[in-house]
Coordinates of C-alpha atoms in Angstrom, one line a residue:
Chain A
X1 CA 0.0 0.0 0.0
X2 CA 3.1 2.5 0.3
X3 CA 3.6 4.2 -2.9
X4 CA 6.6 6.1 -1.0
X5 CA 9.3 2.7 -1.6
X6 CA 9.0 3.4 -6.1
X7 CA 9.2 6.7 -5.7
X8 CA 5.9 7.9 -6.6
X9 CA 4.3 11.1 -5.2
X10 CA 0.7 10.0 -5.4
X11 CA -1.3 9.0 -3.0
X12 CA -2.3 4.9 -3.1
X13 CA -6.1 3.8 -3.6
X14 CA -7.1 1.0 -1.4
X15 CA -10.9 -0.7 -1.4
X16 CA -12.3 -1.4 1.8
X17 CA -15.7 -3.0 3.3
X18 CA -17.8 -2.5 5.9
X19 CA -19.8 -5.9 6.5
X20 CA -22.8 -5.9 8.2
X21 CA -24.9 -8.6 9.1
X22 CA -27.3 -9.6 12.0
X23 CA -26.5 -12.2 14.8
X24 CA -28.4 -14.0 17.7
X25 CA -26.9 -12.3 21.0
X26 CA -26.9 -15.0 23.7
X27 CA -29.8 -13.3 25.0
X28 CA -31.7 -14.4 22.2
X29 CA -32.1 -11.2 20.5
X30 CA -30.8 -10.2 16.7
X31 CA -28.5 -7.5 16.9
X32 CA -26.8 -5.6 14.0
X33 CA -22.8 -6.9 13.8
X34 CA -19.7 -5.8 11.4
X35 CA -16.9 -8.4 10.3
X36 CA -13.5 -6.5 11.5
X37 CA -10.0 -7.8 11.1
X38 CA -6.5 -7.3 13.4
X39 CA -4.2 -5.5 11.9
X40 CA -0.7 -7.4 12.3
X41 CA 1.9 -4.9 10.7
X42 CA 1.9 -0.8 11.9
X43 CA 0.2 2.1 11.3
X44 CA -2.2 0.4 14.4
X45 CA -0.7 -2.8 14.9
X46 CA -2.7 -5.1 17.1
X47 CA -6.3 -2.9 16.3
X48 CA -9.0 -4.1 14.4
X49 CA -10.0 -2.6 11.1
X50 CA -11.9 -2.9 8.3
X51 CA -10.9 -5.5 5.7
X52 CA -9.6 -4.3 2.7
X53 CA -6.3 -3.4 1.0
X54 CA -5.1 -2.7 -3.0
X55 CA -6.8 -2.3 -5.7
X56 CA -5.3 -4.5 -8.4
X57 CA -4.6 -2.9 -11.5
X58 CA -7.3 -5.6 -14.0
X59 CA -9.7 -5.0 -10.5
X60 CA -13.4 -3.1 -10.9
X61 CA -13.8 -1.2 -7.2
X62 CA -16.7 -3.3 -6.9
X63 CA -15.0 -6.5 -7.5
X64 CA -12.2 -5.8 -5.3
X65 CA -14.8 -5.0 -2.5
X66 CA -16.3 -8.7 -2.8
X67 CA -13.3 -10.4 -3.1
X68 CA -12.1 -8.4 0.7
X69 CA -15.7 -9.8 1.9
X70 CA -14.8 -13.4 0.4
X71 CA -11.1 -12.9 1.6
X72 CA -12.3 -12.2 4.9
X73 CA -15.6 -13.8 5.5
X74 CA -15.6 -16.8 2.5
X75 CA -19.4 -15.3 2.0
X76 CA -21.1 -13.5 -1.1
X77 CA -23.0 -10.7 -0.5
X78 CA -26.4 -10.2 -0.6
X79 CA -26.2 -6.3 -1.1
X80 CA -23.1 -4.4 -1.8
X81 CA -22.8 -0.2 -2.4
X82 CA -20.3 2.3 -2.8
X83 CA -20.3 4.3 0.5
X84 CA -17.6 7.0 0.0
X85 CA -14.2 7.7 -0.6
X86 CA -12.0 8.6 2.4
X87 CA -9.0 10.5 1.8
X88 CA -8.3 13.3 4.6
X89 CA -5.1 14.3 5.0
X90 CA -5.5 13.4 8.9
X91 CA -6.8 10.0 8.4
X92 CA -3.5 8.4 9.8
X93 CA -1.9 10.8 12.5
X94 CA 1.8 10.5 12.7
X95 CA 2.4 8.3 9.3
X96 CA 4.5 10.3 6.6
X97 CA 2.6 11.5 4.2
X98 CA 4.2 10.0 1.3
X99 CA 2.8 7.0 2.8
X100 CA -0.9 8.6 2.6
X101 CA -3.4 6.0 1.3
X102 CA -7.2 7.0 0.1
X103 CA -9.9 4.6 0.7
X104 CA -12.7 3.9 -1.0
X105 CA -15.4 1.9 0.7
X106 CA -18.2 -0.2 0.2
X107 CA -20.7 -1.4 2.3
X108 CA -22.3 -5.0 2.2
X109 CA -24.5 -7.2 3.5
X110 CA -24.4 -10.6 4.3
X111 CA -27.5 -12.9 5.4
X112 CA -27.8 -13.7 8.8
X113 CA -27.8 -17.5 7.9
X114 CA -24.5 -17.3 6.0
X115 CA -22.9 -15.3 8.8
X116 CA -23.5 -17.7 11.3
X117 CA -21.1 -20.4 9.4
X118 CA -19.0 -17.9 8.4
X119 CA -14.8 -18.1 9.2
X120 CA -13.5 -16.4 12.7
X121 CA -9.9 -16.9 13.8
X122 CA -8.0 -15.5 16.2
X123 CA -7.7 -12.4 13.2
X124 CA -11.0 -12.1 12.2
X125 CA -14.3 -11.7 13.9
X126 CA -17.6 -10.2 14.1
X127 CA -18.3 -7.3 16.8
X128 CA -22.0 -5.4 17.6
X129 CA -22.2 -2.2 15.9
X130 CA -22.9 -0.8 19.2
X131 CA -20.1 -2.4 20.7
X132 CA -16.9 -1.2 18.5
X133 CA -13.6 -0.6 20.2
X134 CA -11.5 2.2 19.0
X135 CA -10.8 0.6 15.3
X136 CA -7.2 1.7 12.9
X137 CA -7.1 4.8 11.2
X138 CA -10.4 6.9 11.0
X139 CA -12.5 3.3 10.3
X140 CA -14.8 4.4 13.8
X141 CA -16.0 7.2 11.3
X142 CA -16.3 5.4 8.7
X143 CA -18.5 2.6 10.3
X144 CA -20.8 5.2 12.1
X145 CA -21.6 6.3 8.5
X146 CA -22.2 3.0 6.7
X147 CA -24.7 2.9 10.0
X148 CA -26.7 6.0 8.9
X149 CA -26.7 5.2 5.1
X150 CA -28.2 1.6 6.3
X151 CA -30.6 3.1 8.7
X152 CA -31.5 6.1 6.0
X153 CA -31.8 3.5 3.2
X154 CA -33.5 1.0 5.2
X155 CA -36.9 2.6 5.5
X156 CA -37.5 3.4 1.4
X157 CA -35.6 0.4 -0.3
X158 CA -36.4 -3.3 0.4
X159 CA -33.2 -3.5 2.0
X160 CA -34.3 -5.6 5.0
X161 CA -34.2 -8.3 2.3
X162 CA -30.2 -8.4 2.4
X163 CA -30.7 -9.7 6.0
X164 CA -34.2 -12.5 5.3
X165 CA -34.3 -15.5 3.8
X166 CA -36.8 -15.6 0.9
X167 CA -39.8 -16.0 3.2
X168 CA -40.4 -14.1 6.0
X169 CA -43.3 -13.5 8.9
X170 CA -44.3 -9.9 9.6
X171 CA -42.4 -10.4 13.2
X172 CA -39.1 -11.4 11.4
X173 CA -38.7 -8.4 9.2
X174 CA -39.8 -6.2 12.2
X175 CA -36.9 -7.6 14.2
X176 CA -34.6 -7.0 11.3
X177 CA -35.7 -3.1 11.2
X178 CA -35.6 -3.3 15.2
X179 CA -31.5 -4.6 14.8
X180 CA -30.6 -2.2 12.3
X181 CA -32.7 1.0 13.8
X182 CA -31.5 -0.6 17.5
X183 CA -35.2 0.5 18.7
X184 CA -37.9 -1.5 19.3
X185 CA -41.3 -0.5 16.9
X186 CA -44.9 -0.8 17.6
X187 CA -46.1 -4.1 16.0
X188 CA -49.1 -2.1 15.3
X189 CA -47.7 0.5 13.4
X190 CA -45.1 -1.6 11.4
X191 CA -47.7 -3.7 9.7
X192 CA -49.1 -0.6 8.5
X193 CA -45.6 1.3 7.5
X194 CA -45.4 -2.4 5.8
X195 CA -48.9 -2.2 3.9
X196 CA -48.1 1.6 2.9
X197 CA -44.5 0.3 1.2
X198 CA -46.6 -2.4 -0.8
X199 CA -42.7 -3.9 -1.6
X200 CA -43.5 -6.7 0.8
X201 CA -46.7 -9.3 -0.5
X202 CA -48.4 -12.0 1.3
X203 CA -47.6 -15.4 0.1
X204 CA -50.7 -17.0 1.2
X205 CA -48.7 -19.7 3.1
X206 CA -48.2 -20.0 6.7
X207 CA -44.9 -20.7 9.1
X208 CA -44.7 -24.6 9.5
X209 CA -44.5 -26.5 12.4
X210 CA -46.1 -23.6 14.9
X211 CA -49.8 -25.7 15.9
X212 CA -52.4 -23.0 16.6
X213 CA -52.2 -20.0 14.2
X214 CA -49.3 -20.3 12.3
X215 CA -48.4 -16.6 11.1
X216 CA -48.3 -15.6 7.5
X217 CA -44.9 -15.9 5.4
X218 CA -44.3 -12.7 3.3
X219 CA -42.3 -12.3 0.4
X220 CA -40.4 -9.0 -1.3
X221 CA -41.6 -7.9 -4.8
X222 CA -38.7 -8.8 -7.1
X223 CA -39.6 -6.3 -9.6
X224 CA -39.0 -3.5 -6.7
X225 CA -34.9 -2.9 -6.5
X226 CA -33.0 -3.4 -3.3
X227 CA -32.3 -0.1 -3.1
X228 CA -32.6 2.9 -5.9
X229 CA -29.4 3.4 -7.4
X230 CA -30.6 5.7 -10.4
X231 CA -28.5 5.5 -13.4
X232 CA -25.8 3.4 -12.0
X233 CA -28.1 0.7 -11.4
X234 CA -28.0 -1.1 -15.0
X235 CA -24.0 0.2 -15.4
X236 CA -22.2 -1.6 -12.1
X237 CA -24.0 -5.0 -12.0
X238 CA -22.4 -5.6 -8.7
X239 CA -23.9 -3.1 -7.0
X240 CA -27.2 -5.2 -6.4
X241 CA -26.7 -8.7 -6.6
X242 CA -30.2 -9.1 -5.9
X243 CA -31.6 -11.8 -4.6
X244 CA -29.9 -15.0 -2.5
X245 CA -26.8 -17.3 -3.5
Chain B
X1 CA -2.0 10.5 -14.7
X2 CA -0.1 7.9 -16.3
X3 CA 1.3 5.1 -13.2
X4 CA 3.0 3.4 -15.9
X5 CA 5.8 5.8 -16.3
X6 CA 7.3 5.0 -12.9
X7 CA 6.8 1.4 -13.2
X8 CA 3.8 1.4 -10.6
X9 CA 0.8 -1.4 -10.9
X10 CA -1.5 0.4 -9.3
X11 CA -4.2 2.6 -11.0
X12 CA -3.9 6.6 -10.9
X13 CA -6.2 8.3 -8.5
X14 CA -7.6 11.9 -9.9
X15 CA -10.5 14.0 -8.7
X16 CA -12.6 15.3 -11.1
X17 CA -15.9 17.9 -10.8
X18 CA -19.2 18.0 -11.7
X19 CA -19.8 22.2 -11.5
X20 CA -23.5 23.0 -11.9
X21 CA -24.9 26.5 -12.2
X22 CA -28.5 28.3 -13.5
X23 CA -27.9 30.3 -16.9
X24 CA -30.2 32.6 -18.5
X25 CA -31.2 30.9 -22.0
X26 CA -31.6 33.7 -25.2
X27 CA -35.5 32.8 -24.4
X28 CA -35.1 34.1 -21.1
X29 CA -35.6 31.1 -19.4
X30 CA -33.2 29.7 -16.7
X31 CA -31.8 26.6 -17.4
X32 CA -29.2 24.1 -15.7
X33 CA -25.6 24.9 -17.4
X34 CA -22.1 22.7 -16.5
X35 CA -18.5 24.0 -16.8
X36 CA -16.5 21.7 -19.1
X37 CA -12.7 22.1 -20.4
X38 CA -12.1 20.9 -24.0
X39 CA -9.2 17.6 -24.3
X40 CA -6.1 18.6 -25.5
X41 CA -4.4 15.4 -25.3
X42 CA -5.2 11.7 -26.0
X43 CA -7.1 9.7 -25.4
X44 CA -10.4 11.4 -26.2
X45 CA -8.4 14.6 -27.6
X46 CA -10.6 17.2 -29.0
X47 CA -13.4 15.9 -26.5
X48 CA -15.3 17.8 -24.0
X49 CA -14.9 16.5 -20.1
X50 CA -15.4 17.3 -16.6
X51 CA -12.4 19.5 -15.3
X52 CA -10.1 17.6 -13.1
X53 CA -6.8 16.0 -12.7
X54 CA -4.4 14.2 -10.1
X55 CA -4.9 14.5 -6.4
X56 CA -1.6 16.1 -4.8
X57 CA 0.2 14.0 -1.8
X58 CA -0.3 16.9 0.3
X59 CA -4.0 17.8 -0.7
X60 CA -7.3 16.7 0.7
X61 CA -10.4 15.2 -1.7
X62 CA -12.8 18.3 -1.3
X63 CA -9.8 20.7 -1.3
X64 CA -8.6 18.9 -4.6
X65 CA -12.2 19.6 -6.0
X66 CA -12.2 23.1 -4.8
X67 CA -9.0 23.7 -6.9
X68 CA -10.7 22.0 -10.2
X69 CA -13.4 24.3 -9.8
X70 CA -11.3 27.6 -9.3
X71 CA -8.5 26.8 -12.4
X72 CA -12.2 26.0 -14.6
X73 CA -13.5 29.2 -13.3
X74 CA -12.5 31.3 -11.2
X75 CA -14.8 30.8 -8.8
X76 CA -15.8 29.1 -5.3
X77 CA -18.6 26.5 -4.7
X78 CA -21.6 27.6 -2.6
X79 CA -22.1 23.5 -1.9
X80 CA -19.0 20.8 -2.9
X81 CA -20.2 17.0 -2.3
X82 CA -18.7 13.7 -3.0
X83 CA -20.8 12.0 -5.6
X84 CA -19.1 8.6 -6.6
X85 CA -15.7 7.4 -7.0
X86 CA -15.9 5.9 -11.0
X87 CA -12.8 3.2 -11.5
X88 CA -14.6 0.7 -14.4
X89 CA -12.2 -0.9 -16.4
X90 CA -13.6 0.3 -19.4
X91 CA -13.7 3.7 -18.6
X92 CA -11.1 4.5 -21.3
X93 CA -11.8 2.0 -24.1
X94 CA -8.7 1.3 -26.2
X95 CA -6.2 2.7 -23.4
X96 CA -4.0 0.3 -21.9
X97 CA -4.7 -1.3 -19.0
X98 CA -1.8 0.1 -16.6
X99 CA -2.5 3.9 -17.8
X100 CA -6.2 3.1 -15.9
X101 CA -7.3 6.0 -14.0
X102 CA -10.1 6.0 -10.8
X103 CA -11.9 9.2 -10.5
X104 CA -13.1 10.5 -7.2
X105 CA -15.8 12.5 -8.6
X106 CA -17.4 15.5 -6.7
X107 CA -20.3 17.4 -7.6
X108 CA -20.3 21.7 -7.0
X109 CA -23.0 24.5 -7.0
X110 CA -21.9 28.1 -8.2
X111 CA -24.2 31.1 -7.7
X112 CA -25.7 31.8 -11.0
X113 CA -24.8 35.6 -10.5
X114 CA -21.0 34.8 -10.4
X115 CA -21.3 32.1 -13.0
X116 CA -22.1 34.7 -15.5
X117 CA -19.0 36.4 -15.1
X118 CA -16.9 33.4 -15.2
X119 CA -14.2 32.5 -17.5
X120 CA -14.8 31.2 -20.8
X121 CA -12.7 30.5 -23.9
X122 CA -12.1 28.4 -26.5
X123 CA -10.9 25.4 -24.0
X124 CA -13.7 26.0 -21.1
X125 CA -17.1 26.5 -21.9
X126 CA -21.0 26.2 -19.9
X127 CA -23.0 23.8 -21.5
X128 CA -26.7 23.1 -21.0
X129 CA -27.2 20.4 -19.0
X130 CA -29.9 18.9 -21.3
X131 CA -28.1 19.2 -24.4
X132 CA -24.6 17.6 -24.0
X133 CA -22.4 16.0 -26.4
X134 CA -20.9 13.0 -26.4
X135 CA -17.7 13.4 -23.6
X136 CA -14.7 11.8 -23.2
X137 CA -14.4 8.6 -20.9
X138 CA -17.5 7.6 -19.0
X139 CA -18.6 11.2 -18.3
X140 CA -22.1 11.5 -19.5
X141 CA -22.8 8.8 -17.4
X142 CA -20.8 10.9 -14.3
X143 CA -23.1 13.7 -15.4
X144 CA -26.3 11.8 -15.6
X145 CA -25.6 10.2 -11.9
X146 CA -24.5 14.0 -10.9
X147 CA -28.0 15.2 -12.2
X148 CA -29.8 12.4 -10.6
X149 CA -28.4 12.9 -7.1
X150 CA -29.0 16.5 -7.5
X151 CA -32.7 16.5 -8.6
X152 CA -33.0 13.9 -5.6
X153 CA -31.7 16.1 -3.2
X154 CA -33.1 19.5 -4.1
X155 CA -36.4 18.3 -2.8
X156 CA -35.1 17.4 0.8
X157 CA -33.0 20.0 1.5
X158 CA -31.8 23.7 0.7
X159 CA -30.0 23.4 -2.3
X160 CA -31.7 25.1 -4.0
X161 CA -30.2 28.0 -2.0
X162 CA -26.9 27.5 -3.8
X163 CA -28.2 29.0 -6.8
X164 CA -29.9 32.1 -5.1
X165 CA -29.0 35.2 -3.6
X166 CA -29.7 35.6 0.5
X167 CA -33.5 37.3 -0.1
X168 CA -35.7 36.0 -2.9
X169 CA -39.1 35.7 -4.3
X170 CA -41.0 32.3 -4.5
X171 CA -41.3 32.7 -8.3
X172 CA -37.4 33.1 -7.9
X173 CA -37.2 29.7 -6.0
X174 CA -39.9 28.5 -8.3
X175 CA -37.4 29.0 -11.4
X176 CA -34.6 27.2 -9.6
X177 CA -36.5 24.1 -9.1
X178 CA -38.2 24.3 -12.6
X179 CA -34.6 24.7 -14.4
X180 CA -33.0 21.8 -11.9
X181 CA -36.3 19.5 -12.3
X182 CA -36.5 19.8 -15.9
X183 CA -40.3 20.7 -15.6
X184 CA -42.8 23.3 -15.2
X185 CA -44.4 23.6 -11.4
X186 CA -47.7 24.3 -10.5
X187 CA -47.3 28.4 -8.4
X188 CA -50.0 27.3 -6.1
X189 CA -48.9 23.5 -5.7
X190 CA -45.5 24.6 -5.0
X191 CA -46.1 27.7 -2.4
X192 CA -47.6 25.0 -0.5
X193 CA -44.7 22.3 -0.8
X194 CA -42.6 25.8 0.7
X195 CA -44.7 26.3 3.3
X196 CA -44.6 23.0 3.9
X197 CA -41.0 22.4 4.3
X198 CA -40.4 24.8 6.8
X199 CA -36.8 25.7 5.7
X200 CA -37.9 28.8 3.8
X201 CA -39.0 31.9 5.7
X202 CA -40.6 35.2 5.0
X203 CA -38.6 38.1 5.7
X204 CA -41.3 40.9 5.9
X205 CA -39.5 43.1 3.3
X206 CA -40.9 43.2 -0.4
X207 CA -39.3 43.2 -4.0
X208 CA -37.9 46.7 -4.5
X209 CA -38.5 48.7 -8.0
X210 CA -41.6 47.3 -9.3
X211 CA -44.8 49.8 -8.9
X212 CA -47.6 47.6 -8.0
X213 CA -47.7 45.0 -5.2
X214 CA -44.1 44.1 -5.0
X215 CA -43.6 40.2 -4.5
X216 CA -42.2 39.1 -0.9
X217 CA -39.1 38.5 -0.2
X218 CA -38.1 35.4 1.3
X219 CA -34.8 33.4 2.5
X220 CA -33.4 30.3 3.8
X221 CA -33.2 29.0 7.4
X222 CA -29.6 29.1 8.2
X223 CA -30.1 27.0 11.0
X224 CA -30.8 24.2 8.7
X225 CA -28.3 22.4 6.7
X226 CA -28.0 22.7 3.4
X227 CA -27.7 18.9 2.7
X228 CA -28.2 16.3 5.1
X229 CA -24.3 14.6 5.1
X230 CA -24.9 12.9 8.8
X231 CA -21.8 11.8 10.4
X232 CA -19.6 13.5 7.7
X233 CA -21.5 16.7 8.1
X234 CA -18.9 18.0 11.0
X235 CA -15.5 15.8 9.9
X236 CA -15.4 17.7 6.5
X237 CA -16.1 21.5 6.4
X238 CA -14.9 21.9 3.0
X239 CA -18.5 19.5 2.3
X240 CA -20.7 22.5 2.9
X241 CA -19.5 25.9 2.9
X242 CA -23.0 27.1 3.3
X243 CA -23.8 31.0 2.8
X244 CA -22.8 32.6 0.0
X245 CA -18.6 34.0 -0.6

């Protein structure tokens, strides 16, 4: 990642992800959680950070994002977006600047099935969103935004998707807006937020193997995007990978 | 731009700049204009593109895109924003492979008052927005995403304020909207959708010089942002630079 050792005077360009996903907390409830690896080398050795590293020169930015979730997760993702490119000056206090190195990130997200199987080592593991420690370099920041793009995106995209299996009960996709938002919502007034989207349509089957009134299993409406990326939609065909592996 | 030179595998980072303004058409009308600078070197010589160029080591993003847009024009944003970062690999049909280039792309809003005394000559000229020609690289499809996000926004925020003086009539801020949105507006429809809002606020003074019934004079609620950036809002001042220079 140093461009300082060929003796070039540009800064480098490194892809980085932000993985999100939701996990059962030994309580039993689903809490948001974000893949994060050690770092074993300085700037920050021995912190956690955000997987990622150089973009290779036959790479699309996309590409390169998927293969750091692969790399560091062996998992596809379900949804994967450009988030921004970080390049402050101050992103690495004390490092020469020669050494400067501009990110640009991507957030993804993995389903909560998947995750659960997913590779951890003593270098890699999953931590609550709401639980970070301090991370390398300005990642903190850079994770507390991917959090508001989710949240913002959450409530006018069928995002909650990235996160369900195909089929779903009403209570299910509450709890995944209630892991990502981290507040609870009135049962009440989700089923009508739900009815008022109309990307979410009853499948006229019910949950198996409950006896006395099994709930209702919902489905998304394919034909309703995972999240609106206006003309870039049809031109990066990573960016929504759409439905399940 | 070129990595290859020195040997280097990685791509070449440059910044380039999507600078909007409003522009009084021969009809009258005001219509959405974009600064553009003329190739004068291959590949795509002769071409019109988005100003831009390399990122210096010592140089943040935003400050990088503030510089495009003052060497284009002469002039300072009233909004800068990061709008996509754009590294395809066939950005640049027919170039080789190691002279690939990623873009950080940032979109800016000049006041249409200093836009019409900006520079222009034979290498840097405003173009309507709606009637582009074909640009080098991928950058009708920059533009297109730029005008997307833009059109998106403008309806959620005070951006429209970047276009206007401090004090302005609603058939002023009606014309902004119409010449961003591509479309006429209903007067009564959108003096509702204002009040609405709640970002735009009378100032008690009226229009001065016309005879009869001068218009009201309205402006912007500093107080609110001019684009929603959430956690990025604070790290990056250079994002918003608000009132007017």
């Amino acid at each position: 990642m140093a461009p300082s050792s060929n003796g070039a005077t540009a800064p480098a360009l490194a892809v980085s992800t932000v993985i999100f996903t939701l996990r059962t907390c030994p309580t039993g409830e689903m809490k948001l959680a974000l893949a994060l690896v050690k770092r074993i080398r300085k700037p920050f050795d021995g912190l956690w950070a955000l997987p990622g590293g150089p973009l290779n020169i036959t790479e699309d930015l996309s590409a390169a994002a998927a293969r750091n979730l692969f790399e560091t997760t062996a998992l596809q993702p379900r949804y994967l977006e450009q988030l921004y490119a970080f390049g402050n000056l101050d992103r690495s206090p004390g490092s020469n600047v020669l050494d400067r190195v501009v990110s640009i990130v991507y957030w993804a997200l993995v389903g909560s099935d998947e995750a659960a199987e997913a590779i951890e080592s003593e270098n890699v593991a999953w931590f609550w969103a709401d639980e970070l420690p301090k991370l390398a370099f300005d990642h903190n920041l850079i994770v507390e935004y991917a959090l508001w793009r989710l949240r913002n995106k959450l409530e006018y995209s069928r995002l909650a998707h990235g996160f369900l299996g195909e089929r779903f009960t009403l209570a299910q996709l509450r709890e995944v807006y209630e892991a990502v938002l981290g507040r609870e919502l009135d049962p009440a007034n989700f089923r009508r937020m739900v009815a008022a989207n109309g990307a979410v349509v009853a499948t006229g089957e019910r949950l198996e193997g409950t006896k006395h009134r099994p709930p209702q299993l919902y489905r998304y409406d394919a034909s309703v995007e995972l999240a609106d990326q206006g003309p870039l939609a049809t031109q990066n065909p990573a960016i929504q990978t759409g439905e399940q592996k």
